[in-house]
Coordinates of C-alpha atoms and ligand atoms in Angstrom, one line a residue:
X1 CA 11.7 5.8 25.5
X2 CA 13.9 3.9 23.1
X3 CA 13.9 0.5 21.4
X4 CA 16.6 -1.8 23.0
X5 CA 20.0 -1.5 21.1
X6 CA 19.5 -4.8 19.5
X7 CA 15.8 -5.3 18.4
X8 CA 14.1 -8.7 17.9
X9 CA 11.3 -7.7 15.0
X10 CA 8.3 -9.7 14.0
X11 CA 7.0 -8.7 10.7
X12 CA 3.6 -9.7 9.5
X13 CA 2.5 -10.2 5.8
X14 CA 3.7 -12.7 3.0
X15 CA 4.0 -10.7 -0.1
X16 CA 6.6 -8.6 -2.1
X17 CA 6.1 -5.7 0.1
X18 CA 7.0 -7.9 3.1
X19 CA 10.1 -9.1 1.2
X20 CA 11.2 -5.3 0.5
X21 CA 10.7 -4.7 4.4
X22 CA 12.8 -7.9 5.6
X23 CA 15.4 -7.0 3.3
X24 CA 15.6 -3.0 4.6
X25 CA 15.2 -4.4 8.2
X26 CA 17.9 -6.8 7.8
X27 CA 20.4 -4.0 6.9
X28 CA 20.0 -2.3 10.3
X29 CA 22.9 -2.7 12.4
X30 CA 20.3 -2.7 15.2
X31 CA 18.6 -5.9 14.1
X32 CA 19.0 -8.9 16.4
X33 CA 16.7 -11.6 15.0
X34 CA 14.0 -11.1 12.3
X35 CA 10.7 -13.3 12.1
X36 CA 8.3 -13.1 9.3
X37 CA 4.7 -14.3 9.6
X38 CA 4.3 -16.1 7.4
X39 CA 6.7 -14.8 4.8
X40 CA 7.8 -16.4 1.6
X41 CA 10.9 -18.3 -0.1
X42 CA 12.4 -14.5 -0.3
X43 CA 12.2 -13.7 3.3
X44 CA 13.5 -17.0 4.4
X45 CA 16.9 -16.1 3.6
X46 CA 16.8 -12.5 5.7
X47 CA 15.0 -14.2 8.9
X48 CA 13.0 -16.9 10.0
X49 CA 9.6 -17.5 8.7
X50 CA 6.7 -18.6 11.2
X51 CA 3.7 -20.2 10.1
X52 CA 1.1 -18.1 12.1
X53 CA -1.6 -16.1 10.2
X54 CA -1.3 -12.2 10.5
X55 CA -5.1 -12.2 11.8
X56 CA -4.3 -14.9 14.5
X57 CA -3.9 -12.5 17.5
X58 CA -3.7 -15.1 20.3
X59 CA -1.1 -17.0 18.2
X60 CA 1.0 -13.9 17.4
X61 CA 0.7 -12.8 21.3
X62 CA 2.3 -16.4 22.4
X63 CA 5.0 -15.8 19.6
X64 CA 5.8 -12.5 21.0
X65 CA 6.4 -13.7 24.4
X66 CA 8.1 -16.7 23.8
X67 CA 10.7 -14.9 21.4
X68 CA 11.2 -11.9 23.3
X69 CA 9.9 -9.7 20.2
X70 CA 10.5 -6.1 20.9
X71 CA 8.8 -4.7 18.0
X72 CA 5.8 -5.9 15.6
X73 CA 5.7 -4.3 12.0
X74 CA 2.2 -4.9 10.3
X75 CA 2.5 -5.1 6.5
X76 CA -1.1 -5.8 5.4
X77 CA -4.2 -3.9 6.3
X78 CA -6.4 -6.6 7.5
X79 CA -4.8 -7.3 11.0
X80 CA -5.1 -3.4 11.6
X81 CA -8.6 -3.2 10.6
X82 CA -9.3 -6.0 12.9
X83 CA -7.6 -4.2 15.6
X84 CA -4.0 -5.7 16.2
X85 CA -2.8 -2.6 17.7
X86 CA -5.7 -2.3 20.2
X87 CA -5.1 -6.1 21.1
X88 CA -1.6 -5.6 22.2
X89 CA -2.5 -2.2 24.1
X90 CA -5.3 -4.2 25.9
X91 CA -3.3 -7.1 27.4
X92 CA -1.1 -6.8 30.3
X93 CA 1.5 -9.0 29.0
X94 CA 2.3 -7.5 25.8
X95 CA 1.2 -4.0 26.2
X96 CA 4.8 -2.8 26.4
X97 CA 5.5 -4.4 22.8
X98 CA 5.4 -1.5 20.2
X99 CA 3.5 -2.0 17.1
X100 CA 3.9 0.0 13.7
X101 CA 0.4 0.3 12.5
X102 CA -2.5 2.5 13.6
X103 CA -5.4 1.6 16.1
X104 CA -8.6 0.3 14.8
X105 CA -10.0 3.7 14.7
X106 CA -7.3 5.1 12.7
X107 CA -7.4 2.0 10.3
X108 CA -11.1 3.0 9.5
X109 CA -9.5 5.3 6.9
X110 CA -9.1 2.2 4.9
X111 CA -11.5 0.1 6.5
X112 CA -14.6 2.4 5.4
X113 CA -14.6 4.5 2.4
X114 CA -17.6 6.4 4.0
X115 CA -15.5 7.3 7.2
X116 CA -12.4 8.3 5.0
X117 CA -14.7 10.7 3.0
X118 CA -16.6 12.2 6.0
X119 CA -13.0 12.8 7.8
X120 CA -11.8 14.5 4.6
X121 CA -14.9 16.6 4.5
X122 CA -14.6 17.5 8.3
X123 CA -10.9 18.2 7.8
X124 CA -11.0 20.4 4.4
X125 CA -8.9 17.9 2.6
X126 CA -9.7 18.1 -1.2
X127 CA -11.3 15.1 -2.5
X128 CA -14.3 14.3 -5.0
X129 CA -17.8 15.6 -4.4
X130 CA -19.5 12.3 -3.1
X131 CA -22.6 10.9 -1.0
X132 CA -23.3 7.6 0.9
X133 CA -26.1 5.4 0.2
X134 CA -27.5 2.3 2.3
X135 CA -30.3 -0.1 1.2
X136 CA -33.0 1.9 2.0
X137 CA -31.7 4.4 -0.1
X138 CA -31.8 3.3 -3.6
X139 CA -34.0 6.0 -5.2
X140 CA -31.8 8.6 -3.7
X141 CA -28.7 7.0 -5.1
X142 CA -30.1 7.0 -8.3
X143 CA -31.2 10.9 -8.0
X144 CA -27.6 11.4 -7.2
X145 CA -26.2 9.6 -9.9
X146 CA -28.6 11.6 -12.3
X147 CA -27.0 14.8 -11.0
X148 CA -23.6 13.4 -12.0
X149 CA -21.8 13.2 -15.4
X150 CA -20.4 10.0 -16.7
X151 CA -18.3 8.0 -15.9
X152 CA -19.7 7.1 -12.3
X153 CA -17.3 6.0 -9.5
X154 CA -19.2 3.6 -7.2
X155 CA -17.4 2.5 -4.1
X156 CA -18.2 -0.6 -1.6
X157 CA -17.9 0.9 2.1
X158 CA -15.9 -1.8 3.4
X159 CA -12.9 -3.9 2.7
X160 CA -13.3 -5.8 -0.7
X161 CA -9.9 -7.2 -1.5
X162 CA -9.2 -4.0 -3.7
X163 CA -12.0 -5.1 -6.0
X164 CA -14.5 -2.9 -4.3
X165 CA -14.5 0.2 -6.9
X166 CA -16.6 0.0 -10.0
X167 CA -16.6 2.8 -12.8
X168 CA -19.4 2.5 -15.1
X169 CA -19.7 4.6 -18.2
X170 CA -23.3 4.7 -18.7
X171 CA -26.0 6.0 -16.2
X172 CA -28.1 2.7 -16.8
X173 CA -24.9 0.7 -15.9
X174 CA -24.4 2.7 -12.8
X175 CA -28.0 2.2 -11.7
X176 CA -27.7 -1.6 -12.2
X177 CA -24.4 -1.4 -10.4
X178 CA -25.7 0.3 -7.5
X179 CA -28.5 -2.1 -6.8
X180 CA -26.1 -5.0 -7.4
X181 CA -23.8 -3.6 -4.7
X182 CA -26.6 -2.7 -2.3
X183 CA -28.2 -6.3 -2.9
X184 CA -24.7 -7.7 -1.7
X185 CA -22.4 -7.9 -4.6
X186 CA -19.6 -7.5 -2.5
X187 CA -21.1 -9.0 0.6
X188 CA -21.3 -6.7 3.8
X189 CA -18.6 -4.7 2.4
X190 CA -21.3 -3.1 -0.1
X191 CA -23.9 -2.7 2.4
X192 CA -23.2 0.8 2.0
X193 CA -22.1 2.4 -1.1
X194 CA -20.1 5.7 -1.6
X195 CA -20.7 7.4 -5.0
X196 CA -18.2 10.1 -6.1
X197 CA -17.6 12.6 -8.8
X198 CA -15.3 11.2 -11.4
X199 CA -11.8 12.9 -11.2
X200 CA -9.7 13.0 -14.7
X201 CA -6.1 13.1 -14.2
X202 CA -3.2 11.1 -13.3
X203 CA -2.7 9.2 -10.0
X204 CA 0.4 9.2 -7.6
X205 CA 0.9 7.2 -4.5
X206 CA 2.3 9.4 -1.6
X207 CA 3.5 7.8 1.5
X208 CA 3.8 9.1 5.1
X209 CA 4.9 8.1 8.3
X210 CA 3.9 9.7 11.5
X211 CA 4.0 9.2 15.3
X212 CA 0.7 10.8 15.9
X213 CA 2.3 14.3 16.1
X214 CA 5.0 14.9 13.7
X215 CA 5.5 13.3 10.0
X216 CA 7.8 12.6 7.4
X217 CA 7.1 12.3 3.4
X218 CA 8.6 9.1 2.1
X219 CA 9.4 8.9 -1.8
X220 CA 6.3 8.9 -3.9
X221 CA 5.6 6.3 -6.5
X222 CA 3.6 5.6 -9.5
X223 CA 1.6 2.2 -9.6
X224 CA 0.6 0.4 -12.8
X225 CA -2.4 -1.5 -12.0
X226 CA -4.0 -2.7 -15.1
X227 CA -2.7 -6.2 -16.2
X228 CA -2.3 -5.2 -19.9
X229 CA 0.2 -3.0 -21.7
X230 CA -1.1 0.4 -22.6
X231 CA -3.3 0.2 -19.0
X232 CA -5.7 -2.3 -20.6
X233 CA -7.5 -5.2 -19.0
X234 CA -8.4 -6.1 -15.7
X235 CA -7.3 -4.1 -12.5
X236 CA -4.5 -6.0 -10.4
X237 CA -2.7 -5.5 -7.1
X238 CA -0.3 -3.6 -9.1
X239 CA 2.0 -4.7 -11.8
X240 CA 4.9 -2.3 -11.8
X241 CA 6.0 1.0 -10.1
X242 CA 8.4 3.9 -10.6
X243 CA 9.9 6.2 -7.9
X244 CA 10.4 9.3 -8.0
X245 CA 7.7 10.6 -10.4
X246 CA 8.6 13.4 -12.8
X247 CA 5.0 15.0 -12.4
X248 CA 5.6 15.0 -8.5
X249 CA 7.3 18.2 -8.9
X250 CA 8.5 20.2 -5.6
X251 CA 5.7 22.6 -6.4
X252 CA 3.0 19.8 -6.4
X253 CA 4.3 18.0 -3.6
X254 CA 4.1 21.4 -1.5
X255 CA 0.6 21.5 -2.4
X256 CA 0.1 17.7 -1.3
X257 CA 2.2 18.8 2.1
X258 CA -0.1 21.7 2.8
X259 CA -3.5 20.5 1.5
X260 CA -3.5 16.9 2.4
X261 CA -0.8 15.7 4.6
X262 CA -0.9 18.4 7.1
X263 CA -4.8 18.4 7.8
X264 CA -4.6 14.4 7.8
X265 CA -2.1 14.3 10.7
X266 CA -3.9 17.3 12.4
X267 CA -7.5 15.9 11.8
X268 CA -6.2 12.5 13.3
X269 CA -4.9 14.4 16.4
X270 CA -7.8 16.6 16.9
X271 CA -10.3 13.7 16.7
X272 CA -8.3 11.6 19.2
X273 CA -7.3 8.9 16.7
X274 CA -4.3 7.1 17.7
X275 CA -2.1 7.0 14.7
X276 CA 1.4 5.5 14.6
X277 CA 2.4 4.0 11.3
X278 CA 2.2 4.5 7.9
X279 CA -0.4 6.5 5.6
X280 CA -0.6 5.5 1.9
X281 CA -2.5 8.6 0.2
X282 CA -3.8 7.8 -3.2
X283 CA -3.7 11.3 -5.0
X284 CA -5.1 12.1 -8.4
X285 CA -3.2 14.9 -10.0
X286 CA -6.3 17.0 -11.9
X287 CA -4.6 19.8 -13.9
X288 CA -1.7 20.5 -11.4
X289 CA -4.0 20.3 -8.3
X290 CA -4.1 17.2 -5.7
X291 CA -7.1 15.4 -4.7
X292 CA -7.4 12.4 -2.5
X293 CA -8.8 9.3 -4.2
X294 CA -8.4 6.9 -1.1
X295 CA -6.4 6.4 2.2
X296 CA -4.5 3.2 3.0
X297 CA -3.1 2.6 6.4
X298 CA -0.1 0.4 5.2
X299 CA 2.4 0.9 2.6
X300 CA 1.5 0.0 -1.2
X301 CA 2.6 -3.2 -3.1
X302 CA 4.6 -2.9 -5.4
X303 CA 5.3 0.8 -4.3
X304 CA 7.4 -0.5 -1.4
X305 CA 9.4 -2.3 -3.5
X306 CA 10.8 1.1 -5.1
X307 CA 10.0 3.2 -2.1
X308 CA 12.4 1.3 0.5
X309 CA 15.4 1.0 -2.1
X310 CA 15.5 4.7 -2.2
X311 CA 15.5 5.3 1.4
X312 CA 19.3 5.3 3.0
X313 CA 18.6 5.8 6.4
X314 CA 18.2 3.1 9.0
X315 CA 14.5 1.9 9.0
X316 CA 14.5 0.6 12.7
X317 CA 15.7 4.2 13.9
X318 CA 12.6 5.3 11.9
X319 CA 10.4 2.8 13.3
X320 CA 11.6 3.8 17.1
X321 CA 10.6 7.3 15.9
X322 CA 7.1 6.2 15.0
X323 CA 6.2 4.2 18.1
X324 CA 7.9 6.4 20.7
X325 CA 7.0 9.9 19.5
X326 CA 10.4 11.1 18.5
X327 CA 10.1 10.9 14.7
X328 CA 11.1 14.7 14.4
X329 CA 14.7 13.7 15.8
X330 CA 15.1 10.9 13.1
X331 CA 17.0 11.5 10.0
X332 CA 15.1 10.2 6.5
X333 CA 17.9 10.0 3.9
X334 CA 16.5 9.6 0.4
X335 CA 18.8 8.8 -2.7
X336 CA 18.2 10.7 -5.8
X337 CA 18.2 7.5 -7.9
X338 CA 15.4 6.4 -9.7
X339 CA 13.8 2.8 -8.7
X340 CA 11.4 0.7 -10.8
X341 CA 10.2 -2.5 -10.1
X342 CA 8.2 -5.0 -12.7
X343 CA 5.9 -7.5 -11.3
X344 CA 6.1 -11.0 -13.0
X345 CA 2.7 -12.9 -12.3
X346 CA 1.1 -16.2 -13.0
X347 CA -0.6 -16.6 -16.3
X348 CA -4.2 -16.1 -16.1
X349 CA -3.9 -13.5 -13.1
X350 CA -5.8 -11.6 -12.0
X351 CA -8.4 -14.5 -13.2
X352 CA -7.7 -18.1 -12.1
X353 CA -4.0 -19.2 -12.4
X354 CA -2.0 -22.5 -11.5
X355 CA 0.6 -22.5 -9.0
X356 CA 3.6 -25.0 -8.0
X357 CA 5.7 -23.9 -11.2
X358 CA 9.2 -24.5 -10.6
X359 CA 11.3 -21.0 -10.8
X360 CA 14.7 -20.8 -12.6
X361 CA 17.3 -18.3 -13.1
X362 CA 16.7 -15.9 -9.7
X363 CA 20.4 -15.8 -9.0
X364 CA 21.5 -14.3 -12.3
X365 CA 20.1 -10.8 -12.3
X366 CA 23.1 -8.6 -12.1
X367 CA 22.5 -6.0 -9.7
X368 CA 19.0 -6.0 -9.7
X369 CA 17.0 -6.9 -6.5
X370 CA 14.4 -9.7 -6.8
X371 CA 11.4 -9.5 -4.3
X372 CA 9.5 -12.5 -3.8
X373 CA 5.6 -12.1 -3.7
X374 CA 3.8 -15.4 -4.1
X375 CA 6.6 -17.8 -3.7
X376 CA 7.4 -21.0 -1.7
X377 CA 10.4 -23.2 -1.1
X378 CA 10.1 -26.9 -1.6
X379 CA 12.6 -29.6 -1.6
X380 CA 13.5 -29.5 -5.2
X381 CA 13.6 -25.4 -5.2
X382 CA 11.4 -22.2 -5.4
X383 CA 8.1 -22.4 -6.7
X384 CA 5.5 -20.2 -7.6
X385 CA 2.6 -19.6 -4.9
X386 CA 0.4 -16.7 -5.9
X387 CA -0.9 -14.6 -8.4
X388 CA 2.1 -12.0 -8.3
X389 CA 5.0 -14.0 -8.2
X390 CA 8.1 -11.7 -8.1
X391 CA 8.9 -8.0 -8.3
X392 CA 12.3 -7.2 -10.1
X393 CA 13.6 -3.6 -8.7
X394 CA 16.6 -2.0 -10.2
X395 CA 18.0 1.3 -9.5
X396 CA 19.4 3.8 -12.1
X397 CA 20.1 7.3 -13.0
X398 CA 16.7 7.5 -14.8
X399 CA 13.7 5.7 -15.5
X400 CA 14.9 4.2 -18.8
X401 CA 18.2 3.1 -17.4
X402 CA 16.8 1.3 -14.3
X403 CA 14.2 -0.3 -16.6
X404 CA 16.6 -1.7 -18.8
X405 CA 18.2 -3.5 -15.9
X406 CA 14.9 -5.0 -14.6
X407 CA 13.8 -6.2 -18.0
X408 CA 17.2 -7.6 -18.6
X409 CA 16.8 -9.5 -15.2
X410 CA 13.4 -11.0 -15.9
X411 CA 14.6 -12.0 -19.5
X412 CA 17.0 -14.6 -17.5
X413 CA 14.0 -15.8 -15.1
X414 CA 11.7 -18.3 -15.9
X415 CA 8.6 -20.2 -15.0
X416 CA 5.8 -21.9 -16.8
X417 CA 3.1 -19.2 -17.7
X418 CA 5.0 -16.2 -16.7
X419 CA 3.8 -12.9 -17.8
X420 CA 4.9 -9.4 -17.2
X421 CA 4.0 -5.9 -18.5
X422 CA 6.6 -4.7 -21.0
X423 CA 5.6 -0.9 -20.9
X424 CA 6.1 0.0 -17.0
X425 CA 7.4 3.8 -16.7
X426 CA 6.9 4.4 -20.5
X427 CA 4.1 6.8 -19.8
X428 CA 6.3 9.0 -17.7
X429 CA 9.1 8.8 -20.3
X430 CA 7.0 10.3 -22.9
X431 CA 5.5 13.0 -20.2
X432 CA 9.4 14.2 -19.9
X433 CA 9.7 14.7 -23.6
Ligands
AMP501 P1 -9.7 2.8 -4.9 O1 -9.8 1.3 -4.7 O2 -10.2 3.8 -3.9 O3 -8.0 3.2 -4.8 O4 -9.9 2.7 -6.5 C1 -9.6 2.0 -7.4 C2 -9.2 2.9 -8.4 O5 -10.3 3.7 -9.0 C3 -8.0 4.1 -8.2 O6 -7.0 3.7 -8.3 C4 -8.5 5.1 -9.3 O7 -7.7 4.6 -10.5 C5 -10.2 4.9 -9.5 N1 -10.8 5.8 -8.8 C6 -11.2 5.9 -7.5 N2 -12.0 6.9 -7.1 C7 -11.8 7.8 -8.3 C8 -12.5 9.1 -8.7 N3 -13.2 9.6 -8.0 N4 -12.2 9.4 -10.1 C9 -11.6 8.8 -10.8 N5 -11.0 7.4 -10.7 C10 -11.3 6.9 -9.3
LIG502 N1 -0.5 -0.9 -5.3 C1 -1.7 -0.4 -4.6 C2 -1.9 -1.1 -3.1 O1 -0.8 -1.4 -2.7 O2 -3.0 -1.0 -2.8

């Protein structure tokens, strides 16, 4: 099976990741029409924004039928965890429309930390030692904490908008946190809590596409999660990213492929879990040995904003391989260039922040790419509409070269309260020396 020669695409999502996807899809010679639900001011110039929520499955079905959509690409995890793929498969009118994204069973790799950990254990995939506790297991949870050394890692089992992981440094704090979580600190997401051993190392995001049998490893990236320079302050969705990552050497990536990627794909097949889409493996490099921190069933944001600019081959062709089991025959050509992205946020993020601030200087950015995250277009121009506002991506021959371009572009952009980290990539530049 193949997609039609000219493809009408519906892309779900509204952030920087989706702007980057829209930008890449729009370069395909096979694209007929691109629709983005809901999109932002940036995606508007690449396709048609559609005011339907990615979790409004009935609305999406109507849109797919009326607009002769040939392919649905899912950006965020929520529609996947809620079973958008199964919704399509189970409906006679749209079951022939392929979806890039796993089944609800596959999306459990992100939707349930316990499921993900048990999957790794069953399939011999290296990960931190752990146990799962429910409301009635508080004493057992305390005992497990006592058996571990600080710091302690506590994870709400369910989706908690990226906030469900807490890393207390003292035993008392860890016990209090466990009790709070089991008592509903994160609602139903923390009805169960996974406690695991702390892994000391440096993190890496690895991205894989699979058609359920074959796989391809996309460029890896490093994400900068904390809001402040020097990795200080609160956790965010991500303040910047770099690809490639110098410590992801061929030797390290071979270990990742043999010990993690292959057993993950084989485990999904063996357990009859339908998976056609992206797998984002969060990895900790502990003295040169890779361990899985988490799986996500989608691309990362802002990692997508550095991964896609390094992919030279056609993305609709790659999607065709994913949805019709022909990934092995598809070409994945990767640029040796370095890509970096620096995220500009609203003042106050990740706490409370204001929106509706006019953004100036978006056109004078040289050859950098400005991916919109939280923006909207009004009669008077483009305004801020979220915590993360823009991701400014640049390519270069190395990290320093690419960074200099992104920071130069950012210096010409302005909105009230604009803030970005000044030290993206600096740790990697130091590692090299
Ligand atoms: P997650 O939501 O699973 O990505 O966890 C959020 C962050 O917590 C990760 O990006 C890591 O920085 C950190 N983390 C999670 N699990 C561990 C662990 N076992 N050891 C050390 N840090 C961890
Ligand atoms: N940047 C991390 C994530 O997308 O979850």
